[in-house]
PDB file of C-alpha atoms and ligand atoms in Angstrom:
ATOM      1  CA  UNK A   1     -22.396 -30.289  -3.380  1.00 49.00           C
ATOM      2  CA  UNK A   2     -22.227 -27.910   0.087  1.00 53.00           C
ATOM      3  CA  UNK A   3     -20.600 -24.720  -0.209  1.00 64.00           C
ATOM      4  CA  UNK A   4     -17.451 -25.329   1.492  1.00 70.00           C
ATOM      5  CA  UNK A   5     -17.164 -29.229   0.248  1.00 81.00           C
ATOM      6  CA  UNK A   6     -13.766 -28.867  -1.892  1.00 83.00           C
ATOM      7  CA  UNK A   7     -12.820 -32.393  -1.131  1.00 88.00           C
ATOM      8  CA  UNK A   8     -13.044 -32.792  -5.398  1.00 88.00           C
ATOM      9  CA  UNK A   9     -11.764 -29.608  -6.142  1.00 86.00           C
ATOM     10  CA  UNK A  10      -8.826 -31.412  -8.423  1.00 90.00           C
ATOM     11  CA  UNK A  11     -11.592 -32.600 -10.748  1.00 91.00           C
ATOM     12  CA  UNK A  12     -13.636 -29.533 -10.732  1.00 89.00           C
ATOM     13  CA  UNK A  13     -13.694 -27.809 -14.164  1.00 90.00           C
ATOM     14  CA  UNK A  14     -14.257 -24.061 -14.690  1.00 87.00           C
ATOM     15  CA  UNK A  15     -18.053 -24.357 -14.062  1.00 86.00           C
ATOM     16  CA  UNK A  16     -17.814 -25.905 -10.254  1.00 85.00           C
ATOM     17  CA  UNK A  17     -15.737 -22.559  -9.181  1.00 82.00           C
ATOM     18  CA  UNK A  18     -17.865 -20.175  -7.635  1.00 79.00           C
ATOM     19  CA  UNK A  19     -17.989 -16.717  -8.606  1.00 81.00           C
ATOM     20  CA  UNK A  20     -15.400 -14.721  -6.444  1.00 80.00           C
ATOM     21  CA  UNK A  21     -16.044 -11.157  -7.084  1.00 79.00           C
ATOM     22  CA  UNK A  22     -18.167  -8.641  -9.253  1.00 81.00           C
ATOM     23  CA  UNK A  23     -16.969  -5.551 -10.368  1.00 79.00           C
ATOM     24  CA  UNK A  24     -19.925  -3.845 -11.336  1.00 80.00           C
ATOM     25  CA  UNK A  25     -18.268  -0.786 -13.143  1.00 84.00           C
ATOM     26  CA  UNK A  26     -15.104   0.581 -13.972  1.00 82.00           C
ATOM     27  CA  UNK A  27     -12.635   2.624 -11.848  1.00 76.00           C
ATOM     28  CA  UNK A  28     -14.259   1.743  -8.666  1.00 78.00           C
ATOM     29  CA  UNK A  29     -11.154   1.508  -7.133  1.00 75.00           C
ATOM     30  CA  UNK A  30     -10.865   5.319  -7.023  1.00 78.00           C
ATOM     31  CA  UNK A  31     -13.783   5.001  -4.015  1.00 81.00           C
ATOM     32  CA  UNK A  32     -11.465   2.982  -1.630  1.00 82.00           C
ATOM     33  CA  UNK A  33      -8.946   4.613   0.393  1.00 86.00           C
ATOM     34  CA  UNK A  34      -6.496   2.303   0.312  1.00 88.00           C
ATOM     35  CA  UNK A  35      -3.912   4.675   2.424  1.00 91.00           C
ATOM     36  CA  UNK A  36      -5.265   3.413   5.552  1.00 88.00           C
ATOM     37  CA  UNK A  37      -2.834   0.073   4.969  1.00 88.00           C
ATOM     38  CA  UNK A  38       0.163   1.805   4.883  1.00 92.00           C
ATOM     39  CA  UNK A  39       2.898   1.380   7.443  1.00 92.00           C
ATOM     40  CA  UNK A  40       5.547   3.366   6.020  1.00 94.00           C
ATOM     41  CA  UNK A  41       4.809   6.618   3.362  1.00 95.00           C
ATOM     42  CA  UNK A  42       7.022   8.352   0.809  1.00 96.00           C
ATOM     43  CA  UNK A  43       8.713  11.618   1.452  1.00 96.00           C
ATOM     44  CA  UNK A  44       9.757  13.570  -0.996  1.00 96.00           C
ATOM     45  CA  UNK A  45      12.988  15.864  -1.003  1.00 96.00           C
ATOM     46  CA  UNK A  46      11.833  18.461  -3.652  1.00 95.00           C
ATOM     47  CA  UNK A  47      15.700  19.923  -3.770  1.00 96.00           C
ATOM     48  CA  UNK A  48      16.937  16.562  -5.274  1.00 97.00           C
ATOM     49  CA  UNK A  49      13.738  15.617  -7.654  1.00 97.00           C
ATOM     50  CA  UNK A  50      14.768  16.510 -11.162  1.00 98.00           C
ATOM     51  CA  UNK A  51      10.908  16.047 -12.249  1.00 97.00           C
ATOM     52  CA  UNK A  52      11.267  12.870 -14.452  1.00 97.00           C
ATOM     53  CA  UNK A  53       7.730  11.282 -13.553  1.00 97.00           C
ATOM     54  CA  UNK A  54       9.509   7.834 -13.446  1.00 97.00           C
ATOM     55  CA  UNK A  55       7.877   7.326 -10.107  1.00 97.00           C
ATOM     56  CA  UNK A  56       4.771   8.175 -11.590  1.00 97.00           C
ATOM     57  CA  UNK A  57       5.066   5.473 -14.384  1.00 97.00           C
ATOM     58  CA  UNK A  58       5.910   2.772 -11.735  1.00 97.00           C
ATOM     59  CA  UNK A  59       3.306   3.870  -9.206  1.00 96.00           C
ATOM     60  CA  UNK A  60       0.768   0.797  -9.020  1.00 93.00           C
ATOM     61  CA  UNK A  61      -1.834   3.208  -7.151  1.00 90.00           C
ATOM     62  CA  UNK A  62      -1.674   6.469  -9.290  1.00 91.00           C
ATOM     63  CA  UNK A  63      -0.686   8.052  -6.197  1.00 95.00           C
ATOM     64  CA  UNK A  64       1.746  10.495  -7.596  1.00 97.00           C
ATOM     65  CA  UNK A  65       0.533  14.060  -7.941  1.00 96.00           C
ATOM     66  CA  UNK A  66       1.812  16.043 -10.675  1.00 96.00           C
ATOM     67  CA  UNK A  67       1.240  19.846 -10.942  1.00 95.00           C
ATOM     68  CA  UNK A  68       1.389  21.325 -14.305  1.00 95.00           C
ATOM     69  CA  UNK A  69       4.958  19.594 -15.490  1.00 94.00           C
ATOM     70  CA  UNK A  70       5.842  19.263 -11.706  1.00 96.00           C
ATOM     71  CA  UNK A  71       6.234  16.290  -9.131  1.00 95.00           C
ATOM     72  CA  UNK A  72       4.236  17.581  -6.524  1.00 96.00           C
ATOM     73  CA  UNK A  73       3.886  15.027  -4.058  1.00 96.00           C
ATOM     74  CA  UNK A  74       1.830  11.947  -2.837  1.00 96.00           C
ATOM     75  CA  UNK A  75      -1.945  11.290  -2.747  1.00 95.00           C
ATOM     76  CA  UNK A  76      -1.761   9.646   0.565  1.00 94.00           C
ATOM     77  CA  UNK A  77      -5.490   8.561   0.498  1.00 93.00           C
ATOM     78  CA  UNK A  78      -4.309   5.790  -1.852  1.00 93.00           C
ATOM     79  CA  UNK A  79      -0.718   5.609  -1.450  1.00 95.00           C
ATOM     80  CA  UNK A  80      -0.036   2.027   0.183  1.00 95.00           C
ATOM     81  CA  UNK A  81       3.306   2.751   0.960  1.00 96.00           C
ATOM     82  CA  UNK A  82       4.740  -0.062  -1.380  1.00 96.00           C
ATOM     83  CA  UNK A  83       8.224   2.163  -1.664  1.00 97.00           C
ATOM     84  CA  UNK A  84       8.599   1.553  -5.470  1.00 98.00           C
ATOM     85  CA  UNK A  85       8.713   4.946  -6.211  1.00 98.00           C
ATOM     86  CA  UNK A  86      11.511   5.460  -3.729  1.00 98.00           C
ATOM     87  CA  UNK A  87      13.390   2.493  -5.420  1.00 98.00           C
ATOM     88  CA  UNK A  88      12.803   3.711  -9.049  1.00 98.00           C
ATOM     89  CA  UNK A  89      13.546   7.441  -8.364  1.00 98.00           C
ATOM     90  CA  UNK A  90      16.905   8.134 -10.264  1.00 98.00           C
ATOM     91  CA  UNK A  91      18.287  10.888  -7.682  1.00 98.00           C
ATOM     92  CA  UNK A  92      16.802   9.415  -4.766  1.00 98.00           C
ATOM     93  CA  UNK A  93      14.525  12.294  -4.075  1.00 97.00           C
ATOM     94  CA  UNK A  94      12.050   9.637  -2.099  1.00 97.00           C
ATOM     95  CA  UNK A  95      12.980   8.100   1.329  1.00 96.00           C
ATOM     96  CA  UNK A  96      10.054   6.041   3.274  1.00 96.00           C
ATOM     97  CA  UNK A  97       9.316   6.965   6.676  1.00 94.00           C
ATOM     98  CA  UNK A  98       7.835   4.688   9.431  1.00 91.00           C
ATOM     99  CA  UNK A  99       3.999   6.163   9.084  1.00 89.00           C
ATOM    100  CA  UNK A 100       3.514   6.533  13.159  1.00 86.00           C
ATOM    101  CA  UNK A 101       6.949   8.591  12.897  1.00 86.00           C
ATOM    102  CA  UNK A 102       5.482  10.651  10.348  1.00 87.00           C
ATOM    103  CA  UNK A 103       2.157  11.172  12.138  1.00 85.00           C
ATOM    104  CA  UNK A 104       4.338  11.732  15.308  1.00 80.00           C
ATOM    105  CA  UNK A 105       2.532   8.772  17.255  1.00 74.00           C
ATOM    106  CA  UNK A 106       4.493   6.058  19.447  1.00 65.00           C
ATOM    107  CA  UNK A 107       5.173   2.844  17.457  1.00 62.00           C
ATOM    108  CA  UNK A 108       2.885   0.050  18.036  1.00 57.00           C
ATOM    109  CA  UNK A 109       4.813  -2.493  20.268  1.00 57.00           C
ATOM    110  CA  UNK A 110       4.415  -6.109  20.479  1.00 58.00           C
ATOM    111  CA  UNK A 111       3.624  -7.437  24.147  1.00 60.00           C
ATOM    112  CA  UNK A 112       7.384  -8.801  24.496  1.00 65.00           C
ATOM    113  CA  UNK A 113       8.698  -5.376  23.436  1.00 59.00           C
ATOM    114  CA  UNK A 114       6.983  -3.450  25.846  1.00 58.00           C
ATOM    115  CA  UNK A 115       8.828  -2.171  28.784  1.00 59.00           C
ATOM    116  CA  UNK A 116       8.053  -4.350  31.749  1.00 63.00           C
ATOM    117  CA  UNK A 117       5.997  -2.609  34.634  1.00 60.00           C
ATOM    118  CA  UNK A 118       8.135  -2.390  37.939  1.00 57.00           C
ATOM    119  CA  UNK A 119       6.030  -4.263  40.512  1.00 57.00           C
ATOM    120  CA  UNK A 120       5.624  -2.171  44.095  1.00 56.00           C
ATOM    121  CA  UNK A 121       6.764  -4.343  47.285  1.00 50.00           C
TER     122      UNK A 121
HETATM  123  S1  LIG B 201      11.253   9.841 -10.110  1.00 96.20           S
HETATM  124 FE1  LIG B 201      12.163  11.273  -8.374  1.00 96.20          FE
HETATM  125  S2  LIG B 201      13.157  12.657  -9.555  1.00 96.20           S
HETATM  126 FE2  LIG B 201      11.711  11.488 -10.897  1.00 96.20          FE
HETATM  127  S3  LIG B 201       9.866  12.744 -10.455  1.00 96.20           S
HETATM  128 FE3  LIG B 201       9.886  10.850  -8.996  1.00 96.20          FE
HETATM  129  S4  LIG B 201      10.684  12.022  -7.133  1.00 96.20           S
HETATM  130 FE4  LIG B 201      10.887  13.121  -8.846  1.00 96.20          FE
HETATM  131  S1  LIG B 202       4.627   3.966  -1.879  1.00 96.20           S
HETATM  132 FE1  LIG B 202       3.967   3.016  -3.765  1.00 96.20          FE
HETATM  133  S2  LIG B 202       1.652   3.311  -3.782  1.00 96.20           S
HETATM  134 FE2  LIG B 202       2.975   5.216  -2.559  1.00 96.20          FE
HETATM  135  S3  LIG B 202       3.540   6.587  -4.069  1.00 96.20           S
HETATM  136 FE3  LIG B 202       4.985   5.642  -3.511  1.00 96.20          FE
HETATM  137  S4  LIG B 202       4.688   3.787  -5.493  1.00 96.20           S
HETATM  138 FE4  LIG B 202       2.880   4.833  -5.375  1.00 96.20          FE
END
């Protein structure tokens, strides 16, 4: 069977499936800065936060930072911007902001969205 021949895949047992990936040790995700995937980021309004930690429980990336008994913000090295924390926060103390806007950058525009250049006569 060649590497890419999957013509008989419906007949395969588990032995025919190639190894997809290997995780050599535990907690390796800590080494990957997944924050670079983000297009929107969470913004905390501390005045509204009641420090209930519901966001901490639901965050799939363990990116809620806690200082003592207080919600202290987000680990933006790992936060992927999924927005779950903003959805589950009871007092709506978190809102999501466009990443480019947060960084003070212009948004990336698709070619059809860019203003047309005026041609000189
Ligand atoms: S869920 Fe909302 S109120 Fe609770 S700790 Fe997180 S930000 Fe604060
Ligand atoms: S946006 Fe998603 S990954 Fe980022 S802190 Fe909120 S729940 Fe976690």
